[in-house]
GROMACS .gro file of C-alpha atoms in nm:
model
  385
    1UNK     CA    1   0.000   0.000   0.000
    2UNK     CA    2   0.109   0.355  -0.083
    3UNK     CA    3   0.251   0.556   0.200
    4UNK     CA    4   0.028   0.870   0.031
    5UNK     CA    5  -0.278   0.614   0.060
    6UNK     CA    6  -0.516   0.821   0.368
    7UNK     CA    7  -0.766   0.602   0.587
    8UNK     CA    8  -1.156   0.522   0.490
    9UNK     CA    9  -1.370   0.802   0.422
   10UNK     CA   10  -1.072   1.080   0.574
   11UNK     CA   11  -0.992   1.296   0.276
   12UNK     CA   12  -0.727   1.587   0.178
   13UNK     CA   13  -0.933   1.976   0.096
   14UNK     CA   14  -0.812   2.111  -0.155
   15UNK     CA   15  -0.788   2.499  -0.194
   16UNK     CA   16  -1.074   2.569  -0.407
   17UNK     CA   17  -1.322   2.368  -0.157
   18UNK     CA   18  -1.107   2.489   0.129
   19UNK     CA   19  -1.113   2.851   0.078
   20UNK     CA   20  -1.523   2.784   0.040
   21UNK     CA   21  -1.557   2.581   0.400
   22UNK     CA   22  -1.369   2.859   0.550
   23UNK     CA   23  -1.578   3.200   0.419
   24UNK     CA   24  -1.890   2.940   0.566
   25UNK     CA   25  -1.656   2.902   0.908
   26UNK     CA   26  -1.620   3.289   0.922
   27UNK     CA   27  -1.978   3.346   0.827
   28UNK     CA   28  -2.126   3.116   1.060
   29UNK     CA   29  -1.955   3.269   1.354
   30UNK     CA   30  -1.983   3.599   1.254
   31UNK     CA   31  -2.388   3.507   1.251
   32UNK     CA   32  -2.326   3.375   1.607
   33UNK     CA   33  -2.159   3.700   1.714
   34UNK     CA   34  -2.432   3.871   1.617
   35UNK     CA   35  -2.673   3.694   1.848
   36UNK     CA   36  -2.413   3.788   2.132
   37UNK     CA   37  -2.283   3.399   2.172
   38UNK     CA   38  -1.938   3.426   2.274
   39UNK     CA   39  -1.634   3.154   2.095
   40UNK     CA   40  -1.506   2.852   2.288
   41UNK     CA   41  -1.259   2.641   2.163
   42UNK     CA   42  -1.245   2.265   2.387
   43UNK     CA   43  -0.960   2.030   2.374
   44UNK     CA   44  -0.935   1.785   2.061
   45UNK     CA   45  -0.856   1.480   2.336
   46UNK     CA   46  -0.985   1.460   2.691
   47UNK     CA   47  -0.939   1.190   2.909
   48UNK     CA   48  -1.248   0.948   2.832
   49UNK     CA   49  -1.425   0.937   3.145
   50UNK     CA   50  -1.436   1.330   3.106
   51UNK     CA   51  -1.493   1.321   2.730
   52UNK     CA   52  -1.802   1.050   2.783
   53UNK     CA   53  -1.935   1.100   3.081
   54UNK     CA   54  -2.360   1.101   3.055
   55UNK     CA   55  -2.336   1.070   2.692
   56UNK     CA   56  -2.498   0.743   2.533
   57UNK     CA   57  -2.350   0.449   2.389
   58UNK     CA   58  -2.374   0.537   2.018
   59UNK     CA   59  -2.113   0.862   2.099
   60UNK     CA   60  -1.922   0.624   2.321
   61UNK     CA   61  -1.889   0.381   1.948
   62UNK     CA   62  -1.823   0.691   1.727
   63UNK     CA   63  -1.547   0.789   1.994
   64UNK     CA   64  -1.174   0.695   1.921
   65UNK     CA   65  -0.927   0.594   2.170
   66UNK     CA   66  -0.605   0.633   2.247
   67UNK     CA   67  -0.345   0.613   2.566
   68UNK     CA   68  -0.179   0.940   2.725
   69UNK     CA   69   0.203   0.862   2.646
   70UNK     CA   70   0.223   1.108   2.993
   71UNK     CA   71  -0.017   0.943   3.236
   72UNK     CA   72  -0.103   0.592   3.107
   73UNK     CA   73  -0.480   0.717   3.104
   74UNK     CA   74  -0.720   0.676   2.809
   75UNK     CA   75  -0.800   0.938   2.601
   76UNK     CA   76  -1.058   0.983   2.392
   77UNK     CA   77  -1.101   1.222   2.056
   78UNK     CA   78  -1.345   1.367   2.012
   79UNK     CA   79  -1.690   1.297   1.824
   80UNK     CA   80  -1.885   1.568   1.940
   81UNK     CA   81  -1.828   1.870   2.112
   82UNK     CA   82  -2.173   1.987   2.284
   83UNK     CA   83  -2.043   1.798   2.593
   84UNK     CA   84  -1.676   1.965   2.602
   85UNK     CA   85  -1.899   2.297   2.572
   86UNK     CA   86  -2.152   2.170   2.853
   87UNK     CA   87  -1.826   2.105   3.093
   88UNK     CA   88  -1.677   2.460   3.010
   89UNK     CA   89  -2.053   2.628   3.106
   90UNK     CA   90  -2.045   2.410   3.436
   91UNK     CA   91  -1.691   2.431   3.570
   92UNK     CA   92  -1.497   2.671   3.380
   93UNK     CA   93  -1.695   2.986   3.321
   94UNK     CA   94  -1.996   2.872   3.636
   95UNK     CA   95  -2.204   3.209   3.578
   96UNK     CA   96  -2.522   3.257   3.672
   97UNK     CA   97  -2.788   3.328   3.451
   98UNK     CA   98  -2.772   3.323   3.062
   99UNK     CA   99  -2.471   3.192   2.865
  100UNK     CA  100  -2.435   3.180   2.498
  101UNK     CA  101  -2.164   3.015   2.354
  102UNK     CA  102  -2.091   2.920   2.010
  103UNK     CA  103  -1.763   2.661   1.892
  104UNK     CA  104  -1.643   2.536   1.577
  105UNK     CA  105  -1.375   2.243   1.495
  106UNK     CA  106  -1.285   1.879   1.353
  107UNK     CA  107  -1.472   1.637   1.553
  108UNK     CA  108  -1.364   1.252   1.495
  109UNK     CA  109  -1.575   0.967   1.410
  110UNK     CA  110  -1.470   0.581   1.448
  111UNK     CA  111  -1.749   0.517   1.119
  112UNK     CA  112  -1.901   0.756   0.916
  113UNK     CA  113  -2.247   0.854   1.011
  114UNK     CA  114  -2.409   0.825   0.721
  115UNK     CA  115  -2.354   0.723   0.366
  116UNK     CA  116  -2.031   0.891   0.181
  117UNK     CA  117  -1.950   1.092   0.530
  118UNK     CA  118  -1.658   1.183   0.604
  119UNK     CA  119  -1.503   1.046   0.929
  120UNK     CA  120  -1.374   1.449   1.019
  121UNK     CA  121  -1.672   1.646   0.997
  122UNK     CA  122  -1.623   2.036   1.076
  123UNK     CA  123  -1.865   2.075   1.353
  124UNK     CA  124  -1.998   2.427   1.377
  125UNK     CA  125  -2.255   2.460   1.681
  126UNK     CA  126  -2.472   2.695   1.959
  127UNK     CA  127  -2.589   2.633   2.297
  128UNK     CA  128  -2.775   2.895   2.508
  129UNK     CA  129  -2.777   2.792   2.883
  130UNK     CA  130  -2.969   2.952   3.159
  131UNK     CA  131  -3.316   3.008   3.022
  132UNK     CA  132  -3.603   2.744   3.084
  133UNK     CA  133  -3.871   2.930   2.846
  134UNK     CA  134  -3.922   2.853   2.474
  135UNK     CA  135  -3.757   3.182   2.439
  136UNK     CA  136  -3.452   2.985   2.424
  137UNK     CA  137  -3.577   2.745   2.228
  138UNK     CA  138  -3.721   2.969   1.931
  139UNK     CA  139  -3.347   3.177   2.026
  140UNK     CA  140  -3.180   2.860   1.831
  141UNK     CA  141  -3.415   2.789   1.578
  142UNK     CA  142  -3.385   3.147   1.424
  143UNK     CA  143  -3.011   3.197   1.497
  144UNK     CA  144  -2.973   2.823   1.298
  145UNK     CA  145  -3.224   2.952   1.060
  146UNK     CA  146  -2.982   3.260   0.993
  147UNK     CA  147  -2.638   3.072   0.960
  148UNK     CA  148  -2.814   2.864   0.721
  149UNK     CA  149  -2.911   3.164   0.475
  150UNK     CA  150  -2.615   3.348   0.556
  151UNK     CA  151  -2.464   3.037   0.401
  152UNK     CA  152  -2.677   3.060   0.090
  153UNK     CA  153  -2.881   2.769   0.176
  154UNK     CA  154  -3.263   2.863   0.013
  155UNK     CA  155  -3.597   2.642   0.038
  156UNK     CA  156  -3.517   2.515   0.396
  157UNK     CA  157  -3.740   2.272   0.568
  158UNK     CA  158  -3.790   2.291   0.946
  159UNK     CA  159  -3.895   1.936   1.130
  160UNK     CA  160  -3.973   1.986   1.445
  161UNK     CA  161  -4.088   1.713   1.719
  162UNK     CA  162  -4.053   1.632   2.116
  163UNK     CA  163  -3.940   1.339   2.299
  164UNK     CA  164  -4.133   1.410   2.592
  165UNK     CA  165  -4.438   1.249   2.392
  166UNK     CA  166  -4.244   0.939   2.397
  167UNK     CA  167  -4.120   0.994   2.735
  168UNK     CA  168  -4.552   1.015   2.829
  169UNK     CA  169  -4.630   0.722   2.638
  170UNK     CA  170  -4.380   0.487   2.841
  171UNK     CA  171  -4.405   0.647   3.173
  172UNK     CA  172  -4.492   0.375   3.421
  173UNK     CA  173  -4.405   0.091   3.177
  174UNK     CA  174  -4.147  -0.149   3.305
  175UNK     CA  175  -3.953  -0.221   3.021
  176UNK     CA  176  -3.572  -0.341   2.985
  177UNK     CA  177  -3.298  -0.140   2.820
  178UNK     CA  178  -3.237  -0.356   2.530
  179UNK     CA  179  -3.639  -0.366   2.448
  180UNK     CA  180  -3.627   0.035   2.500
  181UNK     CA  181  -3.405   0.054   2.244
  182UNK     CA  182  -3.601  -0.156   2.029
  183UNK     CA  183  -3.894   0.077   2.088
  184UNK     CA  184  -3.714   0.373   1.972
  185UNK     CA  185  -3.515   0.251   1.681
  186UNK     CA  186  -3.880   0.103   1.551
  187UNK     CA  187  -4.016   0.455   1.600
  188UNK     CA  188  -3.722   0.613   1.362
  189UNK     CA  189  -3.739   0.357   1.116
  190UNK     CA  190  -4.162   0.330   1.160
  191UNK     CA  191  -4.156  -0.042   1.164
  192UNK     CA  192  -4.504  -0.094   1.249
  193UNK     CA  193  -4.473  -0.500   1.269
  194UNK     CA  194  -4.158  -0.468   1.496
  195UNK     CA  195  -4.321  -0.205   1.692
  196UNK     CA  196  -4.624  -0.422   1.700
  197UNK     CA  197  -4.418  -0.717   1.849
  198UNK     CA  198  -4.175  -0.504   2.090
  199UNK     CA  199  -4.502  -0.352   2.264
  200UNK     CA  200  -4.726  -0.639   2.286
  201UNK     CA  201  -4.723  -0.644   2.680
  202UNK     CA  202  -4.753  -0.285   2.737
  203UNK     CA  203  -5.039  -0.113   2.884
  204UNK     CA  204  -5.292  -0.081   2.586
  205UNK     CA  205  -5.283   0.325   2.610
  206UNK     CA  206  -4.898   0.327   2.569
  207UNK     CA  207  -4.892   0.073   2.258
  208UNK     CA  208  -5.167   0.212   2.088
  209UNK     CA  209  -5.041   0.537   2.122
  210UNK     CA  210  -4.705   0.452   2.022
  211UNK     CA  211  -4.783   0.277   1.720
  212UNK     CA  212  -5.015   0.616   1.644
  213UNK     CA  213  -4.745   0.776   1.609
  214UNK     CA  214  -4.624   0.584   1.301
  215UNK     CA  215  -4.874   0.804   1.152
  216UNK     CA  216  -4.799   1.119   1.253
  217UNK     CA  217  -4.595   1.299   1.047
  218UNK     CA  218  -4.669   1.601   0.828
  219UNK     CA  219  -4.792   1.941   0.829
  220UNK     CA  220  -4.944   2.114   1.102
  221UNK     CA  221  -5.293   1.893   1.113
  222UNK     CA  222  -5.050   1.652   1.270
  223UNK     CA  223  -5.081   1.828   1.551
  224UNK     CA  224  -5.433   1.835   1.556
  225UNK     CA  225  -5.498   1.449   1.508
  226UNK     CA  226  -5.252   1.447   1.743
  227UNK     CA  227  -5.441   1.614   2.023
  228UNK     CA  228  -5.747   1.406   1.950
  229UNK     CA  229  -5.500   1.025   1.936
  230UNK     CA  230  -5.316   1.093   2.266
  231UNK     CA  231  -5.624   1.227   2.428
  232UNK     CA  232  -5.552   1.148   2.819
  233UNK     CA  233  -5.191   1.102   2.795
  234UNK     CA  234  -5.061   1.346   3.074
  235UNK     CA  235  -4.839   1.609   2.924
  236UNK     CA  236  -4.910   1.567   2.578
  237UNK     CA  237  -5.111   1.866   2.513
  238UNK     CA  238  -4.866   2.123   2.655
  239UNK     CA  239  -4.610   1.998   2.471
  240UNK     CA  240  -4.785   2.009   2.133
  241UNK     CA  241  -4.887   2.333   2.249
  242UNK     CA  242  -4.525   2.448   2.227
  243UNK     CA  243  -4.467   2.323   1.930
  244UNK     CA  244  -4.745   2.504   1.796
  245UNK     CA  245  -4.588   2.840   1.896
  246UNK     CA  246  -4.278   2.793   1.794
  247UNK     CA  247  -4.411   2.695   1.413
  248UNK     CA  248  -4.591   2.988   1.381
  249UNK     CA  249  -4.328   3.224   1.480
  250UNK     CA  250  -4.123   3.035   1.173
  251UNK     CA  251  -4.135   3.255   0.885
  252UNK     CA  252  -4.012   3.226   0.537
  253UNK     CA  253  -3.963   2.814   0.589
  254UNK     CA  254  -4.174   2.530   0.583
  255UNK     CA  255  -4.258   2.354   0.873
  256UNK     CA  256  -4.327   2.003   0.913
  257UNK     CA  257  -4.387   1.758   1.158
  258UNK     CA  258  -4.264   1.407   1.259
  259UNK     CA  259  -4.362   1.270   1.631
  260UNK     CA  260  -4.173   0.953   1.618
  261UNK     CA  261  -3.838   1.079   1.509
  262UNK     CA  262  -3.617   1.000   1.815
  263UNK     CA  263  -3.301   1.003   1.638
  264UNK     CA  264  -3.061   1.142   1.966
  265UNK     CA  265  -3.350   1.039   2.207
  266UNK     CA  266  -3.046   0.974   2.467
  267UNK     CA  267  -2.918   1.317   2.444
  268UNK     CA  268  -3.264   1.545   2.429
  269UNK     CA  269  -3.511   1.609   2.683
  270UNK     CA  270  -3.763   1.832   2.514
  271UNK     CA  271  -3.825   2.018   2.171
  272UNK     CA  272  -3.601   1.887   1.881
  273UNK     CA  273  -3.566   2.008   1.544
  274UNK     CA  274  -3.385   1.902   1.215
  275UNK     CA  275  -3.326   2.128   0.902
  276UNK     CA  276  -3.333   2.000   0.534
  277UNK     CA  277  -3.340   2.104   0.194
  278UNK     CA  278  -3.523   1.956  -0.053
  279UNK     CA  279  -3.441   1.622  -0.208
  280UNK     CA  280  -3.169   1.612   0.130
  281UNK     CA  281  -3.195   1.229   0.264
  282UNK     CA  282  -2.979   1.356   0.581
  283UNK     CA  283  -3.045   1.684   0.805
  284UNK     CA  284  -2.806   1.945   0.759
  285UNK     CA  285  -2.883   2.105   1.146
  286UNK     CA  286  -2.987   1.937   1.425
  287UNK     CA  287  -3.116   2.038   1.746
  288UNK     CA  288  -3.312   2.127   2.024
  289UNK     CA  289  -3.340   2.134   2.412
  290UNK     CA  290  -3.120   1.891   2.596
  291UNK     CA  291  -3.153   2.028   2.973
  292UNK     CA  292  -2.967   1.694   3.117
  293UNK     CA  293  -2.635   1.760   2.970
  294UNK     CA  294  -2.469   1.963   3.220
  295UNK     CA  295  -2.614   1.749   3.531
  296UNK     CA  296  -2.317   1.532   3.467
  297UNK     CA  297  -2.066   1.817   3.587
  298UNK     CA  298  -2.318   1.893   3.871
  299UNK     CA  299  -2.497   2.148   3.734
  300UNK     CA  300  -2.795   2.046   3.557
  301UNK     CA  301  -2.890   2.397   3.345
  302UNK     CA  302  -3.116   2.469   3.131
  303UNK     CA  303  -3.043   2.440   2.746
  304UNK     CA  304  -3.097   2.432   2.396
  305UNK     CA  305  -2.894   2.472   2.080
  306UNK     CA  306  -2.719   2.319   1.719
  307UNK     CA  307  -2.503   2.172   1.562
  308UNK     CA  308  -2.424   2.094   1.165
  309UNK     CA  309  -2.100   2.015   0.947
  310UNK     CA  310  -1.993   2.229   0.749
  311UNK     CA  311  -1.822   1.991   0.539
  312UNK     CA  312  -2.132   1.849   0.472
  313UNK     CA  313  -2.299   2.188   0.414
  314UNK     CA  314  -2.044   2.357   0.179
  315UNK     CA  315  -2.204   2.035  -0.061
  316UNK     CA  316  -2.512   2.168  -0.065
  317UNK     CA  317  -2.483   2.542  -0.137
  318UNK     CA  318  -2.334   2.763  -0.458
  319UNK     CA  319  -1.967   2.849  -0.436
  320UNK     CA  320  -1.890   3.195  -0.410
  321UNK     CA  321  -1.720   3.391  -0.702
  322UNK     CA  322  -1.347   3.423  -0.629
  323UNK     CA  323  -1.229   3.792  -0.496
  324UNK     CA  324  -1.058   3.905  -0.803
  325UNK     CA  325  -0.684   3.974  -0.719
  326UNK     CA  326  -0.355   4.203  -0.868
  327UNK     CA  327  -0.080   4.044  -1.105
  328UNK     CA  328   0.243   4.233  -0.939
  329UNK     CA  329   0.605   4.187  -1.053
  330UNK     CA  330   0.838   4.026  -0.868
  331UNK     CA  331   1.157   4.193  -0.755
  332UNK     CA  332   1.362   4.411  -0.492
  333UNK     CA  333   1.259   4.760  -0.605
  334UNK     CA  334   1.137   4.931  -0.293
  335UNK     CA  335   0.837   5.127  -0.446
  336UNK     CA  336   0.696   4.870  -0.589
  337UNK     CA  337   0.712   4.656  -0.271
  338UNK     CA  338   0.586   4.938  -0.119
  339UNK     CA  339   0.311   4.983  -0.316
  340UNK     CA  340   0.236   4.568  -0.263
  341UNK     CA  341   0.250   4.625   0.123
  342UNK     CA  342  -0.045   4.893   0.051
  343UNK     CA  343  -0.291   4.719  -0.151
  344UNK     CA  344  -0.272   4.409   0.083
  345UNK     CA  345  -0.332   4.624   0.388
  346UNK     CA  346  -0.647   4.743   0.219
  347UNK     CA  347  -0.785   4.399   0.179
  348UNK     CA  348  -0.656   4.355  -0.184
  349UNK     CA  349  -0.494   3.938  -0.265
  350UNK     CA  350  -0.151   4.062  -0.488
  351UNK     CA  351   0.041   3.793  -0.601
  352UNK     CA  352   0.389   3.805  -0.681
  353UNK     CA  353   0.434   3.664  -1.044
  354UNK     CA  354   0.839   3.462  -0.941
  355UNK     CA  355   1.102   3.487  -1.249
  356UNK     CA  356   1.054   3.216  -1.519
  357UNK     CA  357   0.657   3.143  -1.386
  358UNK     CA  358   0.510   3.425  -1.622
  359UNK     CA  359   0.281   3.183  -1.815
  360UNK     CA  360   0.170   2.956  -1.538
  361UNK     CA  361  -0.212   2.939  -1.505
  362UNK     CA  362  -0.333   3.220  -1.310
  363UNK     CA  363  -0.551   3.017  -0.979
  364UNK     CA  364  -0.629   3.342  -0.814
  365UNK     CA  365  -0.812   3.475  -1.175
  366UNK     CA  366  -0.633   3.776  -1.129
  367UNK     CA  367  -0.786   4.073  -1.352
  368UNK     CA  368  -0.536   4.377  -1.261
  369UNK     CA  369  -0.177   4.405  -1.230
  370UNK     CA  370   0.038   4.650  -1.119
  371UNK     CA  371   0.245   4.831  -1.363
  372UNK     CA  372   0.497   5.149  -1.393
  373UNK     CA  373   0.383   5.371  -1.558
  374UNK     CA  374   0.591   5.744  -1.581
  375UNK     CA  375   0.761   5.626  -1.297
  376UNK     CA  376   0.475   5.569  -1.074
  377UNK     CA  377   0.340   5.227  -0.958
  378UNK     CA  378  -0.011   5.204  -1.019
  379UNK     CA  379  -0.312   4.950  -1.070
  380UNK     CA  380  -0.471   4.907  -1.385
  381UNK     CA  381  -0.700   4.607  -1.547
  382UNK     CA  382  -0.509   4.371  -1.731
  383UNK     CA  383  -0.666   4.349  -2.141
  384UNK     CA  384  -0.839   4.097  -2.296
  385UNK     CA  385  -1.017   4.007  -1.917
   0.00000   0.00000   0.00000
């Protein structure tokens, strides 16, 4: 095997792609800066027990380990960073009231996700802590509504839904871990028949509403036939409630529904949402409320938030046009270095054409060079462009 040969589904960016993920990196943060989050930056490895602690077994598979050459302790590297970001709002920064932070880095994954992933996503992401309300809530809908179309992305396609339905439906049913599991991942998939089988001993309220919600998927009227189906199950009509106010304060995207979709049940503990665009198999944000994860670090807060790949967005949107830049002549002559060292501090890309490269193909499209003319080095558009 070639030495050059890289590992399943990890993959070299090139510049053209490259320079594109990174004017998305900059514009997603500079969305989040808007909103007042402030940037955190977490540790690539952590020791495990740190790095997993209260997360659920799927993170604990997608997690890659390794042993500190230091300590002889295992670290881990990291597959997600909402935790990291939960430990920094707990222990490191411990202020009361709200917190917004934002982060953004390569995350890790032992398998790819989803077909053609790449194991080294870019994870961009939001949490808000502090704030019990749908305020919050509704906060990180619209600021991952914004990065989105600050991104370009157009004809987006809210799905919203709650595990505490779920959570209603099963309350008071004694059920083991491994048929739990069974439960949910026949929910996600809506296997009716193994959802049939899984529930045949429950309490006839619980399977017949679970297996109701096979059904309910769709616009908002899913609510509604929702409301009549889970009549009597306690909670259930506050909670579609809420997601009836945050839809309609949704404007310029469509919003759907889908009840069963439990896809990070381990991880949320209220409203969840996931963000497509049509003909998209795969979500490009997801989120929600996940009040648990900071109870871990022994301070259970309040909060909500995203996360998406950019890697996986920068697929999905139009590259932008290339910032035309200045031809410039290479050499030792003081004004004309000078007069390089001016343009570049106003924002202008110059590049330096090196003796013998004259006819190389131009990557940077470059559509004015700088030229002497009476003496004087000045900027003018190069013909024929």
């Amino acid at each position: 095997m070639s030495a050059w040969v890289l590992p399943d589904h990890i993959a070299d960016v090139l510049p053209s792609e490259a320079r594109h993920i990174e004017e998305l990196r900059r514009g997603l943060l500079d969305t989040a800066r808007s909103y007042g989050y402030e940037l955190v930056m977490p540790p690539m490895l952590e020791y495990l027990e740190s790095l997993l602690t209260g997360t659920g077994e799927a993170l604990a598979l997608q997690t890659s380990k390794l042993v500190d050459q230091l300590s002889g302790r295992t670290m881990g590297l990291r597959a997600d960073m909402t935790q990291q970001v939960a430990r920094i709002d707990a222990h490191l920064l411990n202020r009361q009231g709200v917190t917004r932070l934002c982060y953004c880095g390569s995350v890790v994954h032992a398998r790819p996700d989803r077909p053609r992933a790449t194991r080294e996503p870019l994870q961009f992401g939001a949490e808000i802590y502090g704030h019990q309300g749908l305020e919050a809530d509704l906060e990180a809908l619209h600021l991952a509504l914004d990065c989105l179309k600050s991104a370009g992305v157009k004809d987006i396609i809210v799905d919203l839904a709650d595990v505490r339905i779920v959570r209603s439906l099963l309350a008071g049913v004694m059920v083991d871990e491994q048929v739990l599991r069974g439960v949910h991942a026949a929910l996600a998939a809506k296997d009716a028949t193994e959802l049939e089988q899984l529930t045949r001993g429950f309490p006839a309220a619980s399977r017949e509403g679970l297996m109701a919600l096979l059904q309910l998927y769709g616009g908002m009227d899913v609510l509604d036939k929702a409301e009549k189906q889970l009549e009597g199950i306690a909670g259930v009509r506050d909670v579609l409630s809420h997601l009836r106010w945050l839809a309609r304060r949704l404007d310029g995207v469509k919003v759907s529904f889908d009840l069963a979709d439990l896809r990070g049940y381990s991880y949320y503990s209220g409203t969840r949402f996931a963000i497509f665009v049509p003909g998209g198999s795969d979500a490009l944000v997801r989120g929600g409320r996940y009040d648990e994860v900071g109870a871990v670090f022994g301070r259970n807060r309040p909060a909500a938030g995203f996360s998406l790949d950019i890697k996986q967005l920068v697929a999905v949107v139009p590259e932008r046009p290339l910032k035309a830049a200045i031809r410039a002549p290479w050499g030792d002559d003081e004004q004309v270095a000078a007069a390089i060292s001016v343009l570049r501090l106003k924002g202008e890309t110059v590049v330096c054409v090196l003796p013998g490269h004259e006819s190389e193909v131009d990557e940077f499209h470059c559509d004015r060079e700088l030229v002497n003319i009476g003496g004087q080095w000045v900027v003018q558009a190069i013909q024929g462009i």
